[in-house]
PDB file of N, CA, C and O in Angstrom:
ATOM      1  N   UNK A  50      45.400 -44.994   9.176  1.00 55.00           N
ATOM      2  CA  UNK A  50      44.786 -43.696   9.317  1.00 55.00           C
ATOM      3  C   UNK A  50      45.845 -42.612   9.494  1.00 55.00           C
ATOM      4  O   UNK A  50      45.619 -41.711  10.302  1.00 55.00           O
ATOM      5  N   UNK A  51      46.802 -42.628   8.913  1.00 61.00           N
ATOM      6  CA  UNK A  51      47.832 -41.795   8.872  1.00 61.00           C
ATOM      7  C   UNK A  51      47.939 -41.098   8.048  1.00 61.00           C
ATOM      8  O   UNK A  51      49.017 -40.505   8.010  1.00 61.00           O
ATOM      9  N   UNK A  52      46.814 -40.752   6.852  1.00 71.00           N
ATOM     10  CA  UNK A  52      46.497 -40.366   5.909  1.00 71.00           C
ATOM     11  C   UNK A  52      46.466 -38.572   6.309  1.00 71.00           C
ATOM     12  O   UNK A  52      45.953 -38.127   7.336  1.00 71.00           O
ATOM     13  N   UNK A  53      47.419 -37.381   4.790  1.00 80.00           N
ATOM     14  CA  UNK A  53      47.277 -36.203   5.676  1.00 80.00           C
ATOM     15  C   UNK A  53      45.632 -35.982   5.108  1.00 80.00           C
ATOM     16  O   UNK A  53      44.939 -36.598   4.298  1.00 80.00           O
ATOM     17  N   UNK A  54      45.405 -34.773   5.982  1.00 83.00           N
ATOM     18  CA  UNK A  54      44.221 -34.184   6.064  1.00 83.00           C
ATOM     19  C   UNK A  54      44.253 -32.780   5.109  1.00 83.00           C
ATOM     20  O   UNK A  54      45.106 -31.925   5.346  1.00 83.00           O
ATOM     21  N   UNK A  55      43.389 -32.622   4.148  1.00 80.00           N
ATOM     22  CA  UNK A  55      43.963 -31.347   3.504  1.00 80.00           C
ATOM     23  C   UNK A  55      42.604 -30.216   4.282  1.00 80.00           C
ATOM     24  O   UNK A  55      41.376 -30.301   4.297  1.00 80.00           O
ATOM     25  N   UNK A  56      43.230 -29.576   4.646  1.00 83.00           N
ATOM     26  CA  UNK A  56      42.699 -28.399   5.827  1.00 83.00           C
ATOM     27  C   UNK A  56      42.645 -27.042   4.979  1.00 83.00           C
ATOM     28  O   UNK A  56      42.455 -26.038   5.665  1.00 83.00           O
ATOM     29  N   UNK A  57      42.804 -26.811   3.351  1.00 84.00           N
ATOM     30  CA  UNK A  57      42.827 -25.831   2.802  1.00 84.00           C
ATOM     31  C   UNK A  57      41.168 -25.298   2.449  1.00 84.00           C
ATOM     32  O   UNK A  57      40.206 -25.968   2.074  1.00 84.00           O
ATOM     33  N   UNK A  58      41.299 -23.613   2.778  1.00 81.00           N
ATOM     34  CA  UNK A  58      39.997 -23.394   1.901  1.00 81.00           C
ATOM     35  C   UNK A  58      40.038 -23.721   0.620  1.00 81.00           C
ATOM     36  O   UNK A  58      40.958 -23.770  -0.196  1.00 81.00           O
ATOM     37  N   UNK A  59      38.149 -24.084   0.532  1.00 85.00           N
ATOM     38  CA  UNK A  59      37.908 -25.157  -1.204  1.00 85.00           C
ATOM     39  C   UNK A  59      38.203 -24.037  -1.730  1.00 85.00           C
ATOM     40  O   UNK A  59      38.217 -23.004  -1.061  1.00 85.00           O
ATOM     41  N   UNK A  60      38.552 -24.082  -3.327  1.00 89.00           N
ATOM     42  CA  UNK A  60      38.538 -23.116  -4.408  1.00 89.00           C
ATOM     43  C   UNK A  60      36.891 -22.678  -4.663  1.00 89.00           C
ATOM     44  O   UNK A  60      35.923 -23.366  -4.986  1.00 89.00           O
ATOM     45  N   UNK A  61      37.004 -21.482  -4.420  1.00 87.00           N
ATOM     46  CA  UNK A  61      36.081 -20.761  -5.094  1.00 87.00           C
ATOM     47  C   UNK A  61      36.166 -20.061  -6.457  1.00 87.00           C
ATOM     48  O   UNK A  61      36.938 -19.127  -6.674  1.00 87.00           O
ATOM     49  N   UNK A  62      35.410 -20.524  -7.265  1.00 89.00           N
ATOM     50  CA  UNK A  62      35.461 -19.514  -8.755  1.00 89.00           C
ATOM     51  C   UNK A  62      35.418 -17.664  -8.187  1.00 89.00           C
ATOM     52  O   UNK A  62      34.920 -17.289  -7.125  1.00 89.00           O
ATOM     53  N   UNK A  63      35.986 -16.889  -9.081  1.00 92.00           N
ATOM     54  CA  UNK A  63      35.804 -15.639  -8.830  1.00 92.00           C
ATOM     55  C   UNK A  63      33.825 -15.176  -9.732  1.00 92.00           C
ATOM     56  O   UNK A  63      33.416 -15.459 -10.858  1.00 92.00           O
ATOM     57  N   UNK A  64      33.261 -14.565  -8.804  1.00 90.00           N
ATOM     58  CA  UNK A  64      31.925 -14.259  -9.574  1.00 90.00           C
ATOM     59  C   UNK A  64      32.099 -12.851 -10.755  1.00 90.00           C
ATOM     60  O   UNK A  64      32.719 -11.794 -10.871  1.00 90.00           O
ATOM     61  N   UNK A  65      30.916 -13.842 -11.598  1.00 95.00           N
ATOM     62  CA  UNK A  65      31.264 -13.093 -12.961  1.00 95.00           C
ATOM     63  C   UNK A  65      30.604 -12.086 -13.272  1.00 95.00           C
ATOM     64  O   UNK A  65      29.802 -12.061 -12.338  1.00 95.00           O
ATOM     65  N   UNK A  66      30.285 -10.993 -14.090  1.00 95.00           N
ATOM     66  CA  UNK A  66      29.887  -9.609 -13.863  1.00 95.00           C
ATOM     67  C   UNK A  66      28.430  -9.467 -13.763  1.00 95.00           C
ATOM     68  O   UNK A  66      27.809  -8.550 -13.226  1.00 95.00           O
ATOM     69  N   UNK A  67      27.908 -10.667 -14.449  1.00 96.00           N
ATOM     70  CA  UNK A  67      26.696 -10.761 -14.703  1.00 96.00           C
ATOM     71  C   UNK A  67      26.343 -11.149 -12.992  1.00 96.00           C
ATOM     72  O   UNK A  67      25.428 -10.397 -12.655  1.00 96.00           O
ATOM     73  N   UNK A  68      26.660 -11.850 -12.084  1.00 95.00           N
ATOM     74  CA  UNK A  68      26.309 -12.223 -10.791  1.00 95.00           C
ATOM     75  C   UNK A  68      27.009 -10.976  -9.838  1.00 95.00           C
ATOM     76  O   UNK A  68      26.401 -10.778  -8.786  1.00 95.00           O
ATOM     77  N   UNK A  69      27.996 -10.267 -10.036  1.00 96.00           N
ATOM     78  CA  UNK A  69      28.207  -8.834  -9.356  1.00 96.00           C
ATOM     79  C   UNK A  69      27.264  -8.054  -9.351  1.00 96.00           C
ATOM     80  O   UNK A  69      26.988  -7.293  -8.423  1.00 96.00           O
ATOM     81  N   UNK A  70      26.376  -8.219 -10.913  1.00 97.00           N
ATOM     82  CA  UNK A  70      25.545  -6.939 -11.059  1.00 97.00           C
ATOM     83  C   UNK A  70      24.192  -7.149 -10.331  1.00 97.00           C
ATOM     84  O   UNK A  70      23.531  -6.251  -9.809  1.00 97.00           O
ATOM     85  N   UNK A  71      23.819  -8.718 -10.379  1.00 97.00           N
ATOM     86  CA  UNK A  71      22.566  -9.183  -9.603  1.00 97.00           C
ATOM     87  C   UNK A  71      22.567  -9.037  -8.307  1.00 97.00           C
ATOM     88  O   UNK A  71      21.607  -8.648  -7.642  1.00 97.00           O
ATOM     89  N   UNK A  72      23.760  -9.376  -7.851  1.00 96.00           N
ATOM     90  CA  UNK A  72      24.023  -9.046  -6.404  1.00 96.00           C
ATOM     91  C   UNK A  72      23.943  -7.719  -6.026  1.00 96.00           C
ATOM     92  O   UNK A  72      23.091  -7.428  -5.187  1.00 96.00           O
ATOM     93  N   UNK A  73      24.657  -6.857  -6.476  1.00 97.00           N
ATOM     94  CA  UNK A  73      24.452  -5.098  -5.839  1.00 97.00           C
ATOM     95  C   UNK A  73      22.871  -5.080  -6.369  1.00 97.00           C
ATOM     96  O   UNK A  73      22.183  -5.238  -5.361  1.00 97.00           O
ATOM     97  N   UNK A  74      22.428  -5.013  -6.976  1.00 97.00           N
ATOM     98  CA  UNK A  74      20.965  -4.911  -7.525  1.00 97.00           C
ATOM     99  C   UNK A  74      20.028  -5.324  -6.482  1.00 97.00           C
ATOM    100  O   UNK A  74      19.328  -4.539  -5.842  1.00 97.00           O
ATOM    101  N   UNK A  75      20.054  -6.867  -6.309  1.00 98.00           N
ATOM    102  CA  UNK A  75      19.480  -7.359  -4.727  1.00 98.00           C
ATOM    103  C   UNK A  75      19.617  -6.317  -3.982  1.00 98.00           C
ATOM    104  O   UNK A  75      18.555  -5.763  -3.695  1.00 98.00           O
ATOM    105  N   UNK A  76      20.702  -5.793  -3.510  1.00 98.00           N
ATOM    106  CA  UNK A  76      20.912  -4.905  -2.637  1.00 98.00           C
ATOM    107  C   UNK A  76      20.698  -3.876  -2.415  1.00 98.00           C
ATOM    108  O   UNK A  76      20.860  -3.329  -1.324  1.00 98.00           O
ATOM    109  N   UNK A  77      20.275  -3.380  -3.435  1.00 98.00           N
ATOM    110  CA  UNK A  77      19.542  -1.972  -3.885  1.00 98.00           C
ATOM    111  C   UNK A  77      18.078  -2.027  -3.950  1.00 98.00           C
ATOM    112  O   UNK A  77      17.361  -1.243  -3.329  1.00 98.00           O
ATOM    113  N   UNK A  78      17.781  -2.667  -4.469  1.00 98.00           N
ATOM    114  CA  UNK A  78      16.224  -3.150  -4.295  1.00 98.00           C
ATOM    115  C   UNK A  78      15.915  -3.443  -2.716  1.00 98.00           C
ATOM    116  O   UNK A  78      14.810  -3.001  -2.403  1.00 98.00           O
ATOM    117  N   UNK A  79      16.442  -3.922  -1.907  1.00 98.00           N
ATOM    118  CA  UNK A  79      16.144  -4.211  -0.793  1.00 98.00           C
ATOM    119  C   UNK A  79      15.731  -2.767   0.494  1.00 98.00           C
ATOM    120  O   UNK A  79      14.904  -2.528   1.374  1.00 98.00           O
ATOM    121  N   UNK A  80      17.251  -1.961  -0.324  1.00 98.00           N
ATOM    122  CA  UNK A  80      17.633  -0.954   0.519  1.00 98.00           C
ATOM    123  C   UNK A  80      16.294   0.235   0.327  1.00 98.00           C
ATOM    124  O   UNK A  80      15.936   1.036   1.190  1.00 98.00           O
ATOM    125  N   UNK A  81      15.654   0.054  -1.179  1.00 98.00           N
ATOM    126  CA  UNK A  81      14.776   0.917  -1.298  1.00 98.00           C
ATOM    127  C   UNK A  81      13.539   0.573  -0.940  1.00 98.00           C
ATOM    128  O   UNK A  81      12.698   1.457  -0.774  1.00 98.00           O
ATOM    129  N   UNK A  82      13.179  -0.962  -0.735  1.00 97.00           N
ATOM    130  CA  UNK A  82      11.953  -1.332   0.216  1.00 97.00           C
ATOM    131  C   UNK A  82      11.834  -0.748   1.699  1.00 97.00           C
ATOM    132  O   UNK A  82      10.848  -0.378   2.337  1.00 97.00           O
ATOM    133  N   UNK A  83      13.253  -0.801   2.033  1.00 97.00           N
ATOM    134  CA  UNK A  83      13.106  -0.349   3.491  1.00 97.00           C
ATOM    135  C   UNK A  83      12.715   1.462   3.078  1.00 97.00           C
ATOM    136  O   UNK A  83      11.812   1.971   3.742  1.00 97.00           O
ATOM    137  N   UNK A  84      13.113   1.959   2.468  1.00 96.00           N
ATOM    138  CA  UNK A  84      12.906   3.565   2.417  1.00 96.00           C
ATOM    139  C   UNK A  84      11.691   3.612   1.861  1.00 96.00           C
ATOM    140  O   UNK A  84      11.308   4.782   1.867  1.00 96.00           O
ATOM    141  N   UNK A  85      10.899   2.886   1.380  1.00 94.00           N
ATOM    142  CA  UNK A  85       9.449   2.884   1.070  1.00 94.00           C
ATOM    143  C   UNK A  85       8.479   2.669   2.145  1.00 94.00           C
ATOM    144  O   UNK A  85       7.382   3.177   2.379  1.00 94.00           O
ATOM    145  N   UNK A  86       9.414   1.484   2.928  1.00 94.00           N
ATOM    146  CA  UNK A  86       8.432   1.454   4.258  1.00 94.00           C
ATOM    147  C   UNK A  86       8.577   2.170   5.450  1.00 94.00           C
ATOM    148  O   UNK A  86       7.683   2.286   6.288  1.00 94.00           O
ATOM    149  N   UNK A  87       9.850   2.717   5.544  1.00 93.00           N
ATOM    150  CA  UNK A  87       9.634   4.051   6.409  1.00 93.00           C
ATOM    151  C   UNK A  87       9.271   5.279   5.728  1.00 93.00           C
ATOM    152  O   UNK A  87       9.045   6.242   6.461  1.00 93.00           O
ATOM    153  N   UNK A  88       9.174   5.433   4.529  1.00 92.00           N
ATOM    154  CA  UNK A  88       7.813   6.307   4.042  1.00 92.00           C
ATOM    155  C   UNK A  88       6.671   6.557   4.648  1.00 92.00           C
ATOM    156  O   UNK A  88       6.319   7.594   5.211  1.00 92.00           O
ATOM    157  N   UNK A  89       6.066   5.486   4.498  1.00 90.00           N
ATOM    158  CA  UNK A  89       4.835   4.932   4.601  1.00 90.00           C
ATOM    159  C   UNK A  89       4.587   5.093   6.077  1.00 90.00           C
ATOM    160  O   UNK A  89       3.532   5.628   6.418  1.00 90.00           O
ATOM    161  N   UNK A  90       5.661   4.587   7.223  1.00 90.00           N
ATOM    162  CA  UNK A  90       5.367   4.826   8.640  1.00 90.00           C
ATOM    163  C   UNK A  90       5.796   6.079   8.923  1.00 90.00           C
ATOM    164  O   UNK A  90       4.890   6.911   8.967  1.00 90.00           O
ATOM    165  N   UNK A  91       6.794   6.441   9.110  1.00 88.00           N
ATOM    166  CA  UNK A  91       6.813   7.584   9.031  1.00 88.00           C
ATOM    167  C   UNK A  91       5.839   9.183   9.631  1.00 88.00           C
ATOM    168  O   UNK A  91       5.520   9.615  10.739  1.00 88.00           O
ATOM    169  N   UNK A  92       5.622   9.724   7.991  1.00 76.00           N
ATOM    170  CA  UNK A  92       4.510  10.725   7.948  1.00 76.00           C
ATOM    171  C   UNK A  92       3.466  10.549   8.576  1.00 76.00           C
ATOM    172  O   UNK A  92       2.939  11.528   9.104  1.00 76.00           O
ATOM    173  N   UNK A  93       2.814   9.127   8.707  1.00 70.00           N
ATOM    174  CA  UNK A  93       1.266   8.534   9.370  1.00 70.00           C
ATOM    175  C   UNK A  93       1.692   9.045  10.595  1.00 70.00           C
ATOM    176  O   UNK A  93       1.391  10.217  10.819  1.00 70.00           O
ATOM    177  N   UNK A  94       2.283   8.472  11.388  1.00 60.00           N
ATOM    178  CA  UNK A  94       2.776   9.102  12.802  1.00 60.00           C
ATOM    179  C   UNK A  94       2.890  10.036  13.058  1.00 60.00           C
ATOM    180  O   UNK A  94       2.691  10.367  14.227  1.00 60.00           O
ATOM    181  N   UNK A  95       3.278  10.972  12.081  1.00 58.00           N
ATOM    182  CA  UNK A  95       3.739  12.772  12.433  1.00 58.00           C
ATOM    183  C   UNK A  95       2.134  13.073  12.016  1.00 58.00           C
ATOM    184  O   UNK A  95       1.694  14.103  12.526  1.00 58.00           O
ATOM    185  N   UNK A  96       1.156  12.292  11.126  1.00 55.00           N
ATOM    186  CA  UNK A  96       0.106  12.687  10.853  1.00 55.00           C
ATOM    187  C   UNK A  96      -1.034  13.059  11.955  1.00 55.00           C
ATOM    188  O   UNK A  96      -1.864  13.964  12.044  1.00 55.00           O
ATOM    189  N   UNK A  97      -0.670  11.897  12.781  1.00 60.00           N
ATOM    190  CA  UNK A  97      -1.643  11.766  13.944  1.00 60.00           C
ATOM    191  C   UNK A  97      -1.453  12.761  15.272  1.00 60.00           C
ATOM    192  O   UNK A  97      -2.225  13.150  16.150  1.00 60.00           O
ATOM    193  N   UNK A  98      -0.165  12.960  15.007  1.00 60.00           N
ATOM    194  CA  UNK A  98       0.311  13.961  16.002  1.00 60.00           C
ATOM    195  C   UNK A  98       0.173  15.762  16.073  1.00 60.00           C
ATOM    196  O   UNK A  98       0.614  16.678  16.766  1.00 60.00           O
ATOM    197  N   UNK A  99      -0.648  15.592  14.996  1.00 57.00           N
ATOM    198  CA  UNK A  99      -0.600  17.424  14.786  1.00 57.00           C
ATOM    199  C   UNK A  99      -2.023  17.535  15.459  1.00 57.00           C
ATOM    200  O   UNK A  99      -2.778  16.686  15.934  1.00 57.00           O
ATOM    201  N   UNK A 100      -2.098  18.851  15.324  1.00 56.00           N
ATOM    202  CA  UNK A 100      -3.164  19.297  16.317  1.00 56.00           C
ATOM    203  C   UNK A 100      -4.699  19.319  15.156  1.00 56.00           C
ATOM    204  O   UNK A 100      -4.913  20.109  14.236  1.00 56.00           O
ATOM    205  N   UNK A 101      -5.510  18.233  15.601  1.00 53.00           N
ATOM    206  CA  UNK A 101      -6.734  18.646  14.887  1.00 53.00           C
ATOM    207  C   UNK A 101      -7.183  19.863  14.950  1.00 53.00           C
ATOM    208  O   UNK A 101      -7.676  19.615  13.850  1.00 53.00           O
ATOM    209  N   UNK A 102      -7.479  20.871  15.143  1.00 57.00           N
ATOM    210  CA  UNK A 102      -7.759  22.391  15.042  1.00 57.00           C
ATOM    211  C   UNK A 102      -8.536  22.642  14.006  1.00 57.00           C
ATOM    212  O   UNK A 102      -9.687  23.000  14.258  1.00 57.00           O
ATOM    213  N   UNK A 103      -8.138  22.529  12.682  1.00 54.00           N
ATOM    214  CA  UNK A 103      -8.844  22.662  11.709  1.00 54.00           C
ATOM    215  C   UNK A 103     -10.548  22.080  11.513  1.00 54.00           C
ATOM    216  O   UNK A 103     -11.572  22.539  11.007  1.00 54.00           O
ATOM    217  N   UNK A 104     -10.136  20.741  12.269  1.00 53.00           N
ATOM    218  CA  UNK A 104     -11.685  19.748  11.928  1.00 53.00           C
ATOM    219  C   UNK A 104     -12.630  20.544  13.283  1.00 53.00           C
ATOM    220  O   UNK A 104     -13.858  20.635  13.286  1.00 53.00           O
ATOM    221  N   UNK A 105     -11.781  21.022  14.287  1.00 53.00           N
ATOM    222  CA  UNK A 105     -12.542  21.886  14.904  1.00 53.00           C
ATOM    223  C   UNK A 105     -13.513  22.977  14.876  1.00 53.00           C
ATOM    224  O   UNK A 105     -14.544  23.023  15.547  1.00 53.00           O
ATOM    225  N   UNK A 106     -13.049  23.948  13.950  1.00 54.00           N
ATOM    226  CA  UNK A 106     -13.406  25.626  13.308  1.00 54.00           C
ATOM    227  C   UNK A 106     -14.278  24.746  12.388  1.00 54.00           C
ATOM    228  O   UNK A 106     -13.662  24.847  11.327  1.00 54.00           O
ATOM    229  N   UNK A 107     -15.300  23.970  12.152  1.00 54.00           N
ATOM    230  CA  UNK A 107     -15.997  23.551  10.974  1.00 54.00           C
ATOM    231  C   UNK A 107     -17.103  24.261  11.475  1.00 54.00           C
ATOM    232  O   UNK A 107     -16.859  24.334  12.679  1.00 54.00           O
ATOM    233  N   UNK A 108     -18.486  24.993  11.206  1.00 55.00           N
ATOM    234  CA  UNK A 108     -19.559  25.123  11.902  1.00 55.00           C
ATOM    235  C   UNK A 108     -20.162  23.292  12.129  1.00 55.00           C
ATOM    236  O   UNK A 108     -19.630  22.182  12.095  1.00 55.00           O
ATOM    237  N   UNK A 109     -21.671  23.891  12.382  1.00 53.00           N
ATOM    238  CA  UNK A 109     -21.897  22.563  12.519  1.00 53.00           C
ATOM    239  C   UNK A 109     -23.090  22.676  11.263  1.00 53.00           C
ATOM    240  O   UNK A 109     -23.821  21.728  10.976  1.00 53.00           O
ATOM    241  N   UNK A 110     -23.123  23.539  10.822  1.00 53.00           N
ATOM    242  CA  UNK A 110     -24.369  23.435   9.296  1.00 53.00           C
ATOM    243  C   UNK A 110     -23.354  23.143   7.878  1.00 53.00           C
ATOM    244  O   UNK A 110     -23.859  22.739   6.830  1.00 53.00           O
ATOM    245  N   UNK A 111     -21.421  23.489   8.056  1.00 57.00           N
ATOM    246  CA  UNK A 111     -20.892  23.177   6.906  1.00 57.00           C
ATOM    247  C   UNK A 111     -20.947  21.330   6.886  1.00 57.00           C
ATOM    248  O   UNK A 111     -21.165  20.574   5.939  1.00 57.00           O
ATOM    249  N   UNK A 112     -20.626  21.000   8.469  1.00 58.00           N
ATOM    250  CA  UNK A 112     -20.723  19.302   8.915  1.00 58.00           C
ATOM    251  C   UNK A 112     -22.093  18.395   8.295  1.00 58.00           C
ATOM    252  O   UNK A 112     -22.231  17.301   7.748  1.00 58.00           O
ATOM    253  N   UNK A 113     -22.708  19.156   8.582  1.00 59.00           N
ATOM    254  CA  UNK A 113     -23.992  18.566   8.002  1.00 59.00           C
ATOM    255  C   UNK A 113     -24.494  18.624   6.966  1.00 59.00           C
ATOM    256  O   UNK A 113     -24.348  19.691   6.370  1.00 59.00           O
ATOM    257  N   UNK A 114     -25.182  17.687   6.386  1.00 60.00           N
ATOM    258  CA  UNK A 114     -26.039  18.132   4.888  1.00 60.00           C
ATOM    259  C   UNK A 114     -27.162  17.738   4.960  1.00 60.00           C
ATOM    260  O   UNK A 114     -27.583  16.715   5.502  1.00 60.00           O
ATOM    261  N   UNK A 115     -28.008  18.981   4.109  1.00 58.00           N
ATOM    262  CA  UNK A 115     -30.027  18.666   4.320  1.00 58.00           C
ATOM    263  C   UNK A 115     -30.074  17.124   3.769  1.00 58.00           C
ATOM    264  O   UNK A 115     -29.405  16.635   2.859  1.00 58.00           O
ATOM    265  N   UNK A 116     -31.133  16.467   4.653  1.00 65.00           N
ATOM    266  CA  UNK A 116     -31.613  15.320   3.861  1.00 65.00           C
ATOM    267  C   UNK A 116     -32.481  15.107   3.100  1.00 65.00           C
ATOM    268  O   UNK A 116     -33.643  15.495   3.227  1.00 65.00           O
ATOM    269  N   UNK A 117     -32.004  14.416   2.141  1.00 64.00           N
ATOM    270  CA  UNK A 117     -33.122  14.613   1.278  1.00 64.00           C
ATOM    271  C   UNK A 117     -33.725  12.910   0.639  1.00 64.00           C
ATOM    272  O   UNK A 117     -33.107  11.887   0.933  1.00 64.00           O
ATOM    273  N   UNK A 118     -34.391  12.898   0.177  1.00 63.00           N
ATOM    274  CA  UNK A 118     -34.930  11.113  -0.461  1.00 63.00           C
ATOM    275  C   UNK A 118     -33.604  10.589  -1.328  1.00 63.00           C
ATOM    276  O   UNK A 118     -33.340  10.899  -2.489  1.00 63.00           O
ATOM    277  N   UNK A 119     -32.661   9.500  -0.237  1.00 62.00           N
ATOM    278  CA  UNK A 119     -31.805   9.212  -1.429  1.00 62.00           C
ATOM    279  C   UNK A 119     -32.098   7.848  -2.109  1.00 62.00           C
ATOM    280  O   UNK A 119     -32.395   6.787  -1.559  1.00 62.00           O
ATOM    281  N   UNK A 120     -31.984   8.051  -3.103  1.00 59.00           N
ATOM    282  CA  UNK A 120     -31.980   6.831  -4.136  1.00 59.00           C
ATOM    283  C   UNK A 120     -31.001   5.827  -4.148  1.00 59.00           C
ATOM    284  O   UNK A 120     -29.796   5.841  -4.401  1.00 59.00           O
ATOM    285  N   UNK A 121     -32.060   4.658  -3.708  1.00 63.00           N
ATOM    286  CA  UNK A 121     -31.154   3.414  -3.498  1.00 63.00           C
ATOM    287  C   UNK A 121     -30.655   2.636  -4.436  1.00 63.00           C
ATOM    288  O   UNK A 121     -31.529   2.106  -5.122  1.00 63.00           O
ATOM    289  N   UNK A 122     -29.456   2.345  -4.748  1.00 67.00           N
ATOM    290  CA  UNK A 122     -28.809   2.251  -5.682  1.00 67.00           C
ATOM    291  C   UNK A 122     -29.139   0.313  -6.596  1.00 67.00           C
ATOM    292  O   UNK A 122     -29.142  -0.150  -7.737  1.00 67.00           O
ATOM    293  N   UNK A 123     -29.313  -0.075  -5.481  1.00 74.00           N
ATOM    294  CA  UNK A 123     -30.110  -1.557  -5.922  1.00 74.00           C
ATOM    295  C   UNK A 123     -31.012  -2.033  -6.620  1.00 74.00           C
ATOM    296  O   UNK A 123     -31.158  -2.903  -7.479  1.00 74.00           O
ATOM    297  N   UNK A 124     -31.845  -0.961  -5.846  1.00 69.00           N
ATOM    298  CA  UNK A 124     -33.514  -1.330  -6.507  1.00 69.00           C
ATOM    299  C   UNK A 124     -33.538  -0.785  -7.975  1.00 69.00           C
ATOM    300  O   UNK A 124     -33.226   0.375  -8.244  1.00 69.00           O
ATOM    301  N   UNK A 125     -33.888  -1.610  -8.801  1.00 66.00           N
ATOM    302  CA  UNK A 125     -34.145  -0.630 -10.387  1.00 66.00           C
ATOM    303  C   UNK A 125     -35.839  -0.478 -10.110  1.00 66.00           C
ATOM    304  O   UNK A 125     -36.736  -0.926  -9.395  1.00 66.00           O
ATOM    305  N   UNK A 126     -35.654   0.235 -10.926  1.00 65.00           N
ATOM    306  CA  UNK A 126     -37.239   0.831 -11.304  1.00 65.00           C
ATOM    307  C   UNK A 126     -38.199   0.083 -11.710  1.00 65.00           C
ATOM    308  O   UNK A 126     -37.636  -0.588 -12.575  1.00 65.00           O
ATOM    309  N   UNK A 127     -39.482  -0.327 -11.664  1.00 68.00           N
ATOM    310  CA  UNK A 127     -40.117  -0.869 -11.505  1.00 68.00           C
ATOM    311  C   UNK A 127     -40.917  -0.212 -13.631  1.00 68.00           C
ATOM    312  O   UNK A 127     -41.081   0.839 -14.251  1.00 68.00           O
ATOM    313  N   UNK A 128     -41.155  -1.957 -13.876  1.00 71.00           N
ATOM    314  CA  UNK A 128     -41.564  -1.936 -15.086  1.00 71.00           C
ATOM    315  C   UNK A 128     -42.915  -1.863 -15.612  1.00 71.00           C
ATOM    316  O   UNK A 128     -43.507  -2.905 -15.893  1.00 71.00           O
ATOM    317  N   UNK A 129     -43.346  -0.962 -15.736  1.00 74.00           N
ATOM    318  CA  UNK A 129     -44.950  -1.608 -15.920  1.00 74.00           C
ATOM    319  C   UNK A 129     -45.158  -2.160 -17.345  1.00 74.00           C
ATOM    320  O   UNK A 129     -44.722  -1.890 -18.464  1.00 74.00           O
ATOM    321  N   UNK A 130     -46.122  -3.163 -16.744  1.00 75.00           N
ATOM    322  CA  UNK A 130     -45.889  -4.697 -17.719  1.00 75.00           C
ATOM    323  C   UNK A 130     -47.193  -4.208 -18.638  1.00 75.00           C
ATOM    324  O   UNK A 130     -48.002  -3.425 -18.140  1.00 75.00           O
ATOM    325  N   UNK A 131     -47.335  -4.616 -19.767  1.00 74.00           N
ATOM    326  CA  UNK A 131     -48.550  -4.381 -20.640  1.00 74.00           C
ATOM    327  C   UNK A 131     -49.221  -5.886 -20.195  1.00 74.00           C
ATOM    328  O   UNK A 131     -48.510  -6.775 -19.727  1.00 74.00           O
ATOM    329  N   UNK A 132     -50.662  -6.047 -20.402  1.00 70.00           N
ATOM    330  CA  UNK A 132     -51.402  -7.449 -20.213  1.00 70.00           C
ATOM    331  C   UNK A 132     -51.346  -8.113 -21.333  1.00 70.00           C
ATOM    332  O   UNK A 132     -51.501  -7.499 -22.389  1.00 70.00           O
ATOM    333  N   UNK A 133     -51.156  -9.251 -21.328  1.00 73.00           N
ATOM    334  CA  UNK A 133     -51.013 -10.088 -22.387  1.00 73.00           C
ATOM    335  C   UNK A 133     -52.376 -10.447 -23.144  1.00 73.00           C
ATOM    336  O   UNK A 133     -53.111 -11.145 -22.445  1.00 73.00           O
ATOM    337  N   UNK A 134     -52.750 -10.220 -24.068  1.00 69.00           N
ATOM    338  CA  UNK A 134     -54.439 -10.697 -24.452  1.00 69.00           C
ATOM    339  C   UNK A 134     -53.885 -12.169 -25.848  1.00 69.00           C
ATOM    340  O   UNK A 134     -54.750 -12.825 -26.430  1.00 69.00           O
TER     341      UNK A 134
END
């Protein structure tokens, strides 16, 4: 067991342009998920934080609407059948 020990880093190939370009790409794609999702959180938060005021000043007759017979969207119309002779 007197055998030497080779303790060198393994050879690595150098990466080729086609795997440089996939790699920064990964990386770019990634970087713009995150700026999509602090998009997304973001504004919602500053959304909730402003002063409702506006939904306030509504009267209460623009809030409301007359009722009237609404038509249910399920039911079809009813067929009247001729008698069979």
């Amino acid at each position: 067991m007197a055998g030497v020990l080779d303790l060198s880093a393994p050879e690595i190939p150098e990466p080729t342009f086609l795997e440089s370009v996939l790699r920064y790409g990964l990386f770019l794609g990634a970087l713009f998920q995150i700026i999509c999702i602090l998009a997304v959180i973001i504004p919602s938060s500053k959304l909730q934080e402003s002063d409702p005021e506006p939904f306030e000043h509504r009267s209460v007759d623009q809030t409301k609407k007359p009722k009237g017979p609404v038509p249910q969207p399920r039911q079809k119309p009813k067929k009247e059948s001729k008698k069979k002779r």
